[in-house]
Every structure is written in structure tokens, then in C-alpha cells.
């Protein structure tokens, strides 16, 4: 009986993030040929005044050398959940201020590092990595089947998770 009640909850939560569909590419080419793409900054709209790293390797290198935590945002341009979260994230003054204390990376593709997908590849998902280059799988959002997913309504939880990631540093280093 217990398991049955879980199923309905999980089905509800699955809708909160975009599965990474394999045929994303097809739609993309059609769109980009019709409307000219603006040159994209590394921020991709998540905070244009913040300093973003270009690659995962560079981000890891900088986290280790600067002794700052790394925040990685996985997202997709044509995922409405990613877009909604991005808008709230970019307009949230406290989050933008706090983000300055992190090495920042946002990705529209998956890396080969399986540690960045502890419970699967979905977007949007946000993971924190400490300067010892450990993925902090313990810093999670509120959805049991998408541990690192955040909705726009979860923005204050994301803010406190960012604070948590910074606090870890002080206690552990």
C-alpha cells in the first residue's frame, strides 16, 4: 500500500523538470536558421554582470586555486522550467550578490563526469562542488526524485543552499 501512494507523488514531481530529449537538436537547427542568434555571453542570461567560467575543467581549476565553491547550473534554452528559473535567478538581487562568492558555470550540455548527475541527467539542476573538488550531493532541493531541481518558487531554498555551500568552506577548510 505504501508504494502505491508514492507513485502518484512521483508522477506529479516528474513534470517539474525537462527530461533531456535526444531529438532536441532537430528543433534547434530550424529555429536558429530563421531568427539570427545574438552573440551569447557566458552568463547565458543567468547574471550578465557575474564572472562565468567557460568549461567544467576551467571551473574545477579555479575552484581549487581560489578556494571558492563552484556552482554548476545545468539548463537548456528550450526548456520552459530552465527559462523560468533563470529569470527569477537573474532578477534576485541577493542571489546575484551571493553568486559573486562562487566560481560559476552554467552548462547547456552534459559533461562526461558522472558525479554531476548523481540522480540522473535532467534540467534545470544545480550542484555545488567544494574546493577539494567534491560534489556536495548533500545540498539538495525539495523534490525527492529530482534532488537538484529547483522551481522559481524554490528560489529562497536555492539562496539558503548557496549560503550552506559557503558555510561548509568555513567549517571544513
mmCIF file with all atom_site columns, N, CA and C in Angstrom, residues 29-63:
data_model
loop_
_atom_site.group_PDB
_atom_site.id
_atom_site.type_symbol
_atom_site.label_atom_id
_atom_site.label_alt_id
_atom_site.label_comp_id
_atom_site.label_asym_id
_atom_site.label_entity_id
_atom_site.label_seq_id
_atom_site.pdbx_PDB_ins_code
_atom_site.Cartn_x
_atom_site.Cartn_y
_atom_site.Cartn_z
_atom_site.occupancy
_atom_site.B_iso_or_equiv
_atom_site.pdbx_formal_charge
_atom_site.auth_seq_id
_atom_site.auth_comp_id
_atom_site.auth_asym_id
_atom_site.auth_atom_id
_atom_site.pdbx_PDB_model_num
ATOM 1   N N  . UNK A 1 29 ? 18.011 23.516 -34.944 1.00 0.00 ? 29 UNK A N  1
ATOM 2   C CA . UNK A 1 29 ? 18.528 23.983 -36.235 1.00 0.00 ? 29 UNK A CA 1
ATOM 3   C C  . UNK A 1 29 ? 17.467 24.782 -36.994 1.00 0.00 ? 29 UNK A C  1
ATOM 4   N N  . UNK A 1 30 ? 16.220 24.353 -36.889 1.00 0.00 ? 30 UNK A N  1
ATOM 5   C CA . UNK A 1 30 ? 15.144 25.058 -37.578 1.00 0.00 ? 30 UNK A CA 1
ATOM 6   C C  . UNK A 1 30 ? 15.037 26.490 -37.050 1.00 0.00 ? 30 UNK A C  1
ATOM 7   N N  . UNK A 1 31 ? 15.065 26.618 -35.719 1.00 0.00 ? 31 UNK A N  1
ATOM 8   C CA . UNK A 1 31 ? 14.926 27.947 -35.113 1.00 0.00 ? 31 UNK A CA 1
ATOM 9   C C  . UNK A 1 31 ? 16.091 28.870 -35.448 1.00 0.00 ? 31 UNK A C  1
ATOM 10  N N  . UNK A 1 32 ? 17.310 28.346 -35.323 1.00 0.00 ? 32 UNK A N  1
ATOM 11  C CA . UNK A 1 32 ? 18.469 29.226 -35.470 1.00 0.00 ? 32 UNK A CA 1
ATOM 12  C C  . UNK A 1 32 ? 18.618 29.725 -36.906 1.00 0.00 ? 32 UNK A C  1
ATOM 13  N N  . UNK A 1 33 ? 18.049 28.987 -37.857 1.00 0.00 ? 33 UNK A N  1
ATOM 14  C CA . UNK A 1 33 ? 18.169 29.463 -39.234 1.00 0.00 ? 33 UNK A CA 1
ATOM 15  C C  . UNK A 1 33 ? 17.145 30.565 -39.531 1.00 0.00 ? 33 UNK A C  1
ATOM 16  N N  . UNK A 1 34 ? 16.024 30.573 -38.795 1.00 0.00 ? 34 UNK A N  1
ATOM 17  C CA . UNK A 1 34 ? 15.013 31.593 -39.062 1.00 0.00 ? 34 UNK A CA 1
ATOM 18  C C  . UNK A 1 34 ? 15.317 32.918 -38.367 1.00 0.00 ? 34 UNK A C  1
ATOM 19  N N  . UNK A 1 35 ? 15.686 32.861 -37.064 1.00 0.00 ? 35 UNK A N  1
ATOM 20  C CA . UNK A 1 35 ? 15.988 34.136 -36.426 1.00 0.00 ? 35 UNK A CA 1
ATOM 21  C C  . UNK A 1 35 ? 17.472 34.218 -36.056 1.00 0.00 ? 35 UNK A C  1
ATOM 22  N N  . UNK A 1 36 ? 18.099 35.343 -36.345 1.00 0.00 ? 36 UNK A N  1
ATOM 23  C CA . UNK A 1 36 ? 19.529 35.455 -36.068 1.00 0.00 ? 36 UNK A CA 1
ATOM 24  C C  . UNK A 1 36 ? 19.806 35.346 -34.578 1.00 0.00 ? 36 UNK A C  1
ATOM 25  N N  . UNK A 1 37 ? 20.746 34.515 -34.204 1.00 0.00 ? 37 UNK A N  1
ATOM 26  C CA . UNK A 1 37 ? 21.102 34.347 -32.806 1.00 0.00 ? 37 UNK A CA 1
ATOM 27  C C  . UNK A 1 37 ? 21.995 35.503 -32.348 1.00 0.00 ? 37 UNK A C  1
ATOM 28  N N  . UNK A 1 38 ? 21.648 36.085 -31.215 1.00 0.00 ? 38 UNK A N  1
ATOM 29  C CA . UNK A 1 38 ? 22.503 37.130 -30.649 1.00 0.00 ? 38 UNK A CA 1
ATOM 30  C C  . UNK A 1 38 ? 23.749 36.465 -30.092 1.00 0.00 ? 38 UNK A C  1
ATOM 31  N N  . UNK A 1 39 ? 24.871 37.132 -30.152 1.00 0.00 ? 39 UNK A N  1
ATOM 32  C CA . UNK A 1 39 ? 26.069 36.526 -29.562 1.00 0.00 ? 39 UNK A CA 1
ATOM 33  C C  . UNK A 1 39 ? 25.829 36.309 -28.062 1.00 0.00 ? 39 UNK A C  1
ATOM 34  N N  . UNK A 1 40 ? 26.103 35.121 -27.593 1.00 0.00 ? 40 UNK A N  1
ATOM 35  C CA . UNK A 1 40 ? 25.806 34.818 -26.201 1.00 0.00 ? 40 UNK A CA 1
ATOM 36  C C  . UNK A 1 40 ? 27.017 35.032 -25.307 1.00 0.00 ? 40 UNK A C  1
ATOM 37  N N  . UNK A 1 41 ? 26.783 35.698 -24.192 1.00 0.00 ? 41 UNK A N  1
ATOM 38  C CA . UNK A 1 41 ? 27.855 35.800 -23.211 1.00 0.00 ? 41 UNK A CA 1
ATOM 39  C C  . UNK A 1 41 ? 27.861 34.486 -22.443 1.00 0.00 ? 41 UNK A C  1
ATOM 40  N N  . UNK A 1 42 ? 28.908 34.255 -21.690 1.00 0.00 ? 42 UNK A N  1
ATOM 41  C CA . UNK A 1 42 ? 28.998 33.017 -20.914 1.00 0.00 ? 42 UNK A CA 1
ATOM 42  C C  . UNK A 1 42 ? 27.899 32.902 -19.869 1.00 0.00 ? 42 UNK A C  1
ATOM 43  N N  . UNK A 1 43 ? 27.292 34.040 -19.512 1.00 0.00 ? 43 UNK A N  1
ATOM 44  C CA . UNK A 1 43 ? 26.244 34.006 -18.490 1.00 0.00 ? 43 UNK A CA 1
ATOM 45  C C  . UNK A 1 43 ? 24.974 33.344 -19.024 1.00 0.00 ? 43 UNK A C  1
ATOM 46  N N  . UNK A 1 44 ? 24.771 33.410 -20.323 1.00 0.00 ? 44 UNK A N  1
ATOM 47  C CA . UNK A 1 44 ? 23.545 32.905 -20.964 1.00 0.00 ? 44 UNK A CA 1
ATOM 48  C C  . UNK A 1 44 ? 22.287 33.414 -20.264 1.00 0.00 ? 44 UNK A C  1
ATOM 49  N N  . UNK A 1 45 ? 22.422 34.612 -19.663 1.00 0.00 ? 45 UNK A N  1
ATOM 50  C CA . UNK A 1 45 ? 21.246 35.225 -19.038 1.00 0.00 ? 45 UNK A CA 1
ATOM 51  C C  . UNK A 1 45 ? 21.064 34.945 -17.550 1.00 0.00 ? 45 UNK A C  1
ATOM 52  N N  . UNK A 1 46 ? 21.991 34.210 -16.949 1.00 0.00 ? 46 UNK A N  1
ATOM 53  C CA . UNK A 1 46 ? 21.861 33.876 -15.527 1.00 0.00 ? 46 UNK A CA 1
ATOM 54  C C  . UNK A 1 46 ? 22.430 34.963 -14.628 1.00 0.00 ? 46 UNK A C  1
ATOM 55  N N  . UNK A 1 47 ? 23.026 35.990 -15.211 1.00 0.00 ? 47 UNK A N  1
ATOM 56  C CA . UNK A 1 47 ? 23.602 37.078 -14.423 1.00 0.00 ? 47 UNK A CA 1
ATOM 57  C C  . UNK A 1 47 ? 24.742 37.662 -15.228 1.00 0.00 ? 47 UNK A C  1
ATOM 58  N N  . UNK A 1 48 ? 24.414 38.654 -16.052 1.00 0.00 ? 48 UNK A N  1
ATOM 59  C CA . UNK A 1 48 ? 25.385 39.170 -17.019 1.00 0.00 ? 48 UNK A CA 1
ATOM 60  C C  . UNK A 1 48 ? 26.574 39.873 -16.371 1.00 0.00 ? 48 UNK A C  1
ATOM 61  N N  . UNK A 1 49 ? 26.387 40.359 -15.138 1.00 0.00 ? 49 UNK A N  1
ATOM 62  C CA . UNK A 1 49 ? 27.497 41.077 -14.509 1.00 0.00 ? 49 UNK A CA 1
ATOM 63  C C  . UNK A 1 49 ? 28.384 40.136 -13.694 1.00 0.00 ? 49 UNK A C  1
ATOM 64  N N  . UNK A 1 50 ? 28.005 38.869 -13.600 1.00 0.00 ? 50 UNK A N  1
ATOM 65  C CA . UNK A 1 50 ? 28.808 37.897 -12.862 1.00 0.00 ? 50 UNK A CA 1
ATOM 66  C C  . UNK A 1 50 ? 29.899 37.329 -13.761 1.00 0.00 ? 50 UNK A C  1
ATOM 67  N N  . UNK A 1 51 ? 30.941 36.804 -13.147 1.00 0.00 ? 51 UNK A N  1
ATOM 68  C CA . UNK A 1 51 ? 32.022 36.191 -13.916 1.00 0.00 ? 51 UNK A CA 1
ATOM 69  C C  . UNK A 1 51 ? 31.747 34.693 -14.044 1.00 0.00 ? 51 UNK A C  1
ATOM 70  N N  . UNK A 1 52 ? 31.575 34.238 -15.271 1.00 0.00 ? 52 UNK A N  1
ATOM 71  C CA . UNK A 1 52 ? 31.266 32.834 -15.522 1.00 0.00 ? 52 UNK A CA 1
ATOM 72  C C  . UNK A 1 52 ? 32.468 32.146 -16.174 1.00 0.00 ? 52 UNK A C  1
ATOM 73  N N  . UNK A 1 53 ? 32.685 30.894 -15.795 1.00 0.00 ? 53 UNK A N  1
ATOM 74  C CA . UNK A 1 53 ? 33.755 30.140 -16.445 1.00 0.00 ? 53 UNK A CA 1
ATOM 75  C C  . UNK A 1 53 ? 33.218 29.518 -17.724 1.00 0.00 ? 53 UNK A C  1
ATOM 76  N N  . UNK A 1 54 ? 34.139 29.180 -18.611 1.00 0.00 ? 54 UNK A N  1
ATOM 77  C CA . UNK A 1 54 ? 33.741 28.686 -19.928 1.00 0.00 ? 54 UNK A CA 1
ATOM 78  C C  . UNK A 1 54 ? 33.560 27.178 -19.965 1.00 0.00 ? 54 UNK A C  1
ATOM 79  N N  . UNK A 1 55 ? 34.421 26.450 -19.236 1.00 0.00 ? 55 UNK A N  1
ATOM 80  C CA . UNK A 1 55 ? 34.366 24.993 -19.267 1.00 0.00 ? 55 UNK A CA 1
ATOM 81  C C  . UNK A 1 55 ? 34.382 24.424 -17.852 1.00 0.00 ? 55 UNK A C  1
ATOM 82  N N  . UNK A 1 56 ? 33.975 23.180 -17.757 1.00 0.00 ? 56 UNK A N  1
ATOM 83  C CA . UNK A 1 56 ? 33.977 22.470 -16.484 1.00 0.00 ? 56 UNK A CA 1
ATOM 84  C C  . UNK A 1 56 ? 35.405 22.357 -15.943 1.00 0.00 ? 56 UNK A C  1
ATOM 85  N N  . UNK A 1 57 ? 36.342 22.056 -16.827 1.00 0.00 ? 57 UNK A N  1
ATOM 86  C CA . UNK A 1 57 ? 37.751 21.923 -16.417 1.00 0.00 ? 57 UNK A CA 1
ATOM 87  C C  . UNK A 1 57 ? 38.275 23.229 -15.825 1.00 0.00 ? 57 UNK A C  1
ATOM 88  N N  . UNK A 1 58 ? 37.972 24.333 -16.517 1.00 0.00 ? 58 UNK A N  1
ATOM 89  C CA . UNK A 1 58 ? 38.408 25.644 -16.028 1.00 0.00 ? 58 UNK A CA 1
ATOM 90  C C  . UNK A 1 58 ? 37.769 25.943 -14.672 1.00 0.00 ? 58 UNK A C  1
ATOM 91  N N  . UNK A 1 59 ? 36.495 25.590 -14.536 1.00 0.00 ? 59 UNK A N  1
ATOM 92  C CA . UNK A 1 59 ? 35.769 25.843 -13.290 1.00 0.00 ? 59 UNK A CA 1
ATOM 93  C C  . UNK A 1 59 ? 36.393 25.075 -12.125 1.00 0.00 ? 59 UNK A C  1
ATOM 94  N N  . UNK A 1 60 ? 36.727 23.817 -12.359 1.00 0.00 ? 60 UNK A N  1
ATOM 95  C CA . UNK A 1 60 ? 37.353 22.997 -11.311 1.00 0.00 ? 60 UNK A CA 1
ATOM 96  C C  . UNK A 1 60 ? 38.709 23.581 -10.915 1.00 0.00 ? 60 UNK A C  1
ATOM 97  N N  . UNK A 1 61 ? 39.475 23.961 -11.922 1.00 0.00 ? 61 UNK A N  1
ATOM 98  C CA . UNK A 1 61 ? 40.794 24.546 -11.694 1.00 0.00 ? 61 UNK A CA 1
ATOM 99  C C  . UNK A 1 61 ? 40.683 25.807 -10.832 1.00 0.00 ? 61 UNK A C  1
ATOM 100 N N  . UNK A 1 62 ? 39.731 26.666 -11.196 1.00 0.00 ? 62 UNK A N  1
ATOM 101 C CA . UNK A 1 62 ? 39.575 27.924 -10.463 1.00 0.00 ? 62 UNK A CA 1
ATOM 102 C C  . UNK A 1 62 ? 39.024 27.719 -9.049  1.00 0.00 ? 62 UNK A C  1
ATOM 103 N N  . UNK A 1 63 ? 38.144 26.741 -8.888  1.00 0.00 ? 63 UNK A N  1
ATOM 104 C CA . UNK A 1 63 ? 37.603 26.453 -7.550  1.00 0.00 ? 63 UNK A CA 1
ATOM 105 C C  . UNK A 1 63 ? 38.733 26.004 -6.630  1.00 0.00 ? 63 UNK A C  1
#
